[in-house]
């Protein structure tokens, strides 16, 4: 038969160890809870900072004329516009049906993609620019990033060769050159790419084809 004193001592030691383990677990759980709270707070703070930066960007873009499709009044204004915005789509046009088709699509995209400036300029009234940028076929879209022409969309060849292309098709072509963004914080509507409706802006029974100057 065991000594009651020894048994009592052993039981106390076991209880002490159990209490120590329990205290340690409680400390670790509390530490994890604090860590989670800290992480949540850090995430919240980062998100707030991102939202603040995005709001500042949007305000700056709107102040520069983003969100609307506008005409550049003169050649000299072209340079100040492309220097002010990181991404610019410039439509070189003349008063004909193909260019009006492009106008319809760009008017829609300008509102959807506030991260990019959408403008147009009359090619025949801008001979210096047309020559410098080698604009021959109209309509031509000059895709400009960081004040440099990075790519062109010439006529409708890349859009099916006809004026029946959709806004989505043109949007995808512009996104391919990264002059606009489909989604993410740089885009006004990050979910819109999944909710596109195909638009046909053909309104004439006798449309012109793309022409050259």
Tab-separated table of C-alpha atoms in Angstrom:
chain	number	residue	atom	x	y	z
A	1	UNK	CA	0.000	0.000	0.000
A	2	UNK	CA	1.357	3.393	-1.078
A	3	UNK	CA	2.255	6.029	1.436
A	4	UNK	CA	-0.594	8.563	1.569
A	5	UNK	CA	1.894	11.391	1.927
A	6	UNK	CA	3.756	10.400	-1.242
A	7	UNK	CA	0.472	10.009	-3.113
A	8	UNK	CA	-0.592	13.492	-2.008
A	9	UNK	CA	2.711	14.974	-3.155
A	10	UNK	CA	2.448	13.252	-6.542
A	11	UNK	CA	-1.116	14.474	-7.005
A	12	UNK	CA	-0.067	18.022	-6.175
A	13	UNK	CA	2.802	17.823	-8.665
A	14	UNK	CA	0.466	16.496	-11.363
A	15	UNK	CA	-2.001	19.288	-10.659
A	16	UNK	CA	0.806	21.837	-10.733
A	17	UNK	CA	2.067	20.574	-14.072
A	18	UNK	CA	-1.492	20.480	-15.462
A	19	UNK	CA	-2.075	24.046	-14.269
A	20	UNK	CA	1.182	25.163	-15.847
A	21	UNK	CA	0.263	23.520	-19.155
A	22	UNK	CA	-3.207	25.094	-18.994
A	23	UNK	CA	-1.739	28.514	-18.253
A	24	UNK	CA	0.682	28.118	-21.151
A	25	UNK	CA	-2.131	27.148	-23.511
A	26	UNK	CA	-4.180	30.119	-22.309
A	27	UNK	CA	-1.235	32.415	-23.002
A	28	UNK	CA	-0.764	30.979	-26.489
A	29	UNK	CA	-4.472	31.284	-27.282
A	30	UNK	CA	-4.479	34.873	-26.030
A	31	UNK	CA	-1.384	35.587	-28.128
A	32	UNK	CA	-3.083	34.133	-31.209
A	33	UNK	CA	-6.187	36.196	-30.540
A	34	UNK	CA	-4.065	39.326	-30.219
A	35	UNK	CA	-2.222	38.412	-33.406
A	36	UNK	CA	-5.509	37.928	-35.255
A	37	UNK	CA	-6.763	41.287	-34.012
A	38	UNK	CA	-3.506	42.922	-35.033
A	39	UNK	CA	-3.670	41.271	-38.445
A	40	UNK	CA	-7.270	42.392	-38.903
A	41	UNK	CA	-6.352	45.919	-37.936
A	42	UNK	CA	-3.357	45.897	-40.279
A	43	UNK	CA	-5.506	44.610	-43.140
A	44	UNK	CA	-8.154	47.206	-42.403
A	45	UNK	CA	-5.549	49.953	-42.354
A	46	UNK	CA	-4.029	48.780	-45.642
A	47	UNK	CA	-7.464	48.641	-47.242
A	48	UNK	CA	-8.285	52.141	-46.025
A	49	UNK	CA	-5.005	53.408	-47.448
A	50	UNK	CA	-5.737	51.695	-50.773
A	51	UNK	CA	-9.210	53.229	-50.887
A	52	UNK	CA	-7.791	56.644	-50.054
A	53	UNK	CA	-5.172	56.376	-52.800
A	54	UNK	CA	-7.798	55.209	-55.278
A	55	UNK	CA	-10.072	58.125	-54.381
A	56	UNK	CA	-7.153	60.499	-54.889
A	57	UNK	CA	-6.404	58.913	-58.274
A	58	UNK	CA	-10.025	59.185	-59.348
A	59	UNK	CA	-10.150	62.848	-58.359
A	60	UNK	CA	-6.946	63.543	-60.253
A	61	UNK	CA	-8.152	61.643	-63.330
A	62	UNK	CA	-11.475	63.478	-63.371
A	63	UNK	CA	-9.676	66.817	-63.027
A	64	UNK	CA	-7.625	65.885	-66.109
A	65	UNK	CA	-10.749	65.117	-68.133
A	66	UNK	CA	-10.918	61.353	-67.714
A	67	UNK	CA	-14.380	59.798	-67.792
A	68	UNK	CA	-15.439	61.737	-70.886
A	69	UNK	CA	-14.655	61.392	-74.568
A	70	UNK	CA	-13.539	64.827	-75.726
A	71	UNK	CA	-12.018	66.485	-78.763
A	72	UNK	CA	-8.552	68.000	-78.755
A	73	UNK	CA	-8.984	71.506	-80.180
A	74	UNK	CA	-5.494	71.870	-81.651
A	75	UNK	CA	-2.226	70.023	-82.253
A	76	UNK	CA	-0.403	71.878	-79.483
A	77	UNK	CA	-2.969	70.658	-76.946
A	78	UNK	CA	-2.197	67.049	-77.892
A	79	UNK	CA	1.233	67.174	-76.253
A	80	UNK	CA	0.048	68.618	-72.944
A	81	UNK	CA	-2.747	66.010	-72.761
A	82	UNK	CA	-0.517	62.979	-73.376
A	83	UNK	CA	2.034	64.266	-70.864
A	84	UNK	CA	-0.599	64.751	-68.159
A	85	UNK	CA	-2.084	61.220	-68.279
A	86	UNK	CA	-0.297	57.876	-68.087
A	87	UNK	CA	-2.696	56.223	-70.544
A	88	UNK	CA	-4.349	57.930	-73.510
A	89	UNK	CA	-6.413	56.618	-76.419
A	90	UNK	CA	-6.401	59.188	-79.224
A	91	UNK	CA	-8.740	58.737	-82.189
A	92	UNK	CA	-7.462	60.351	-85.406
A	93	UNK	CA	-10.627	60.913	-87.387
A	94	UNK	CA	-12.369	62.654	-90.231
A	95	UNK	CA	-16.093	63.271	-90.673
A	96	UNK	CA	-17.182	59.920	-92.112
A	97	UNK	CA	-19.172	56.882	-91.043
A	98	UNK	CA	-16.310	54.596	-89.887
A	99	UNK	CA	-15.013	57.311	-87.571
A	100	UNK	CA	-18.504	57.893	-86.181
A	101	UNK	CA	-18.703	54.151	-85.379
A	102	UNK	CA	-15.476	54.451	-83.378
A	103	UNK	CA	-16.825	57.573	-81.646
A	104	UNK	CA	-19.816	55.585	-80.375
A	105	UNK	CA	-17.628	52.887	-78.832
A	106	UNK	CA	-15.093	55.283	-77.338
A	107	UNK	CA	-17.857	57.351	-75.725
A	108	UNK	CA	-18.949	54.188	-73.883
A	109	UNK	CA	-15.428	53.097	-72.935
A	110	UNK	CA	-14.431	56.539	-71.655
A	111	UNK	CA	-17.086	56.264	-68.955
A	112	UNK	CA	-16.208	52.676	-68.096
A	113	UNK	CA	-12.435	53.169	-67.935
A	114	UNK	CA	-11.727	56.280	-65.931
A	115	UNK	CA	-8.079	55.238	-65.627
A	116	UNK	CA	-7.534	56.215	-69.279
A	117	UNK	CA	-8.017	59.507	-71.122
A	118	UNK	CA	-10.079	59.141	-74.315
A	119	UNK	CA	-9.749	61.896	-76.899
A	120	UNK	CA	-10.062	62.504	-80.614
A	121	UNK	CA	-8.401	64.903	-83.032
A	122	UNK	CA	-9.275	65.778	-86.608
A	123	UNK	CA	-6.478	64.292	-88.705
A	124	UNK	CA	-6.860	66.666	-91.657
A	125	UNK	CA	-6.596	69.654	-89.322
A	126	UNK	CA	-3.522	68.167	-87.658
A	127	UNK	CA	-1.044	67.635	-90.515
A	128	UNK	CA	2.058	67.825	-88.314
A	129	UNK	CA	0.819	65.154	-85.918
A	130	UNK	CA	-0.520	62.958	-88.717
A	131	UNK	CA	2.856	63.034	-90.442
A	132	UNK	CA	4.874	62.616	-87.250
A	133	UNK	CA	2.808	59.631	-86.104
A	134	UNK	CA	2.488	58.227	-89.653
A	135	UNK	CA	-1.316	58.320	-89.626
A	136	UNK	CA	-2.496	57.163	-93.065
A	137	UNK	CA	-5.704	55.153	-92.680
A	138	UNK	CA	-8.689	56.592	-90.841
A	139	UNK	CA	-9.932	55.826	-88.298
A	140	UNK	CA	-6.697	55.171	-86.413
A	141	UNK	CA	-6.401	54.906	-82.642
A	142	UNK	CA	-3.046	55.881	-81.205
A	143	UNK	CA	-2.541	54.030	-77.915
A	144	UNK	CA	-0.285	56.167	-75.763
A	145	UNK	CA	1.433	55.166	-72.531
A	146	UNK	CA	3.723	57.435	-70.531
A	147	UNK	CA	3.642	60.098	-73.275
A	148	UNK	CA	4.784	57.649	-76.002
A	149	UNK	CA	2.734	56.027	-78.748
A	150	UNK	CA	2.951	52.350	-77.837
A	151	UNK	CA	0.557	50.803	-80.371
A	152	UNK	CA	-2.046	51.558	-83.037
A	153	UNK	CA	-5.462	50.199	-83.980
A	154	UNK	CA	-5.747	50.956	-87.686
A	155	UNK	CA	-9.134	50.754	-89.356
A	156	UNK	CA	-11.286	47.740	-88.533
A	157	UNK	CA	-8.943	44.944	-89.641
A	158	UNK	CA	-8.240	43.795	-86.071
A	159	UNK	CA	-11.917	44.062	-85.172
A	160	UNK	CA	-13.344	41.669	-87.718
A	161	UNK	CA	-12.905	43.892	-90.766
A	162	UNK	CA	-16.433	45.321	-90.519
A	163	UNK	CA	-18.148	48.120	-88.639
A	164	UNK	CA	-20.348	45.638	-86.769
A	165	UNK	CA	-17.779	44.942	-84.054
A	166	UNK	CA	-18.909	45.312	-80.437
A	167	UNK	CA	-17.666	47.655	-77.741
A	168	UNK	CA	-16.364	44.582	-75.948
A	169	UNK	CA	-14.200	43.601	-78.917
A	170	UNK	CA	-12.609	47.039	-79.038
A	171	UNK	CA	-12.215	46.990	-75.262
A	172	UNK	CA	-10.393	43.655	-75.419
A	173	UNK	CA	-8.064	45.022	-78.115
A	174	UNK	CA	-7.226	48.072	-75.993
A	175	UNK	CA	-6.707	45.903	-72.913
A	176	UNK	CA	-4.307	43.715	-74.906
A	177	UNK	CA	-2.071	46.776	-75.268
A	178	UNK	CA	-2.582	47.568	-71.563
A	179	UNK	CA	-3.820	51.056	-72.290
A	180	UNK	CA	-6.945	50.153	-70.288
A	181	UNK	CA	-7.579	47.618	-67.533
A	182	UNK	CA	-10.417	45.123	-67.352
A	183	UNK	CA	-10.413	44.811	-63.569
A	184	UNK	CA	-8.628	45.711	-60.368
A	185	UNK	CA	-8.326	48.966	-58.480
A	186	UNK	CA	-7.299	50.924	-61.542
A	187	UNK	CA	-10.640	50.265	-63.132
A	188	UNK	CA	-13.865	52.050	-62.314
A	189	UNK	CA	-15.955	48.898	-62.423
A	190	UNK	CA	-13.965	45.776	-61.641
A	191	UNK	CA	-16.876	43.401	-62.218
A	192	UNK	CA	-18.149	44.775	-65.487
A	193	UNK	CA	-16.154	42.427	-67.722
A	194	UNK	CA	-18.429	39.585	-66.666
A	195	UNK	CA	-21.561	41.585	-67.428
A	196	UNK	CA	-20.825	42.908	-70.911
A	197	UNK	CA	-23.581	43.164	-73.428
A	198	UNK	CA	-22.537	43.062	-77.027
A	199	UNK	CA	-23.333	46.378	-78.624
A	200	UNK	CA	-23.874	47.082	-82.286
A	201	UNK	CA	-23.765	50.755	-83.202
A	202	UNK	CA	-24.379	50.304	-86.889
A	203	UNK	CA	-27.087	52.769	-87.844
A	204	UNK	CA	-26.696	53.201	-91.597
A	205	UNK	CA	-27.716	51.006	-94.502
A	206	UNK	CA	-24.933	52.463	-96.641
A	207	UNK	CA	-21.820	52.647	-94.475
A	208	UNK	CA	-18.460	53.783	-95.807
A	209	UNK	CA	-15.420	51.595	-95.417
A	210	UNK	CA	-12.167	52.710	-93.806
A	211	UNK	CA	-10.473	55.169	-96.096
A	212	UNK	CA	-6.996	56.575	-96.497
A	213	UNK	CA	-5.976	60.156	-96.662
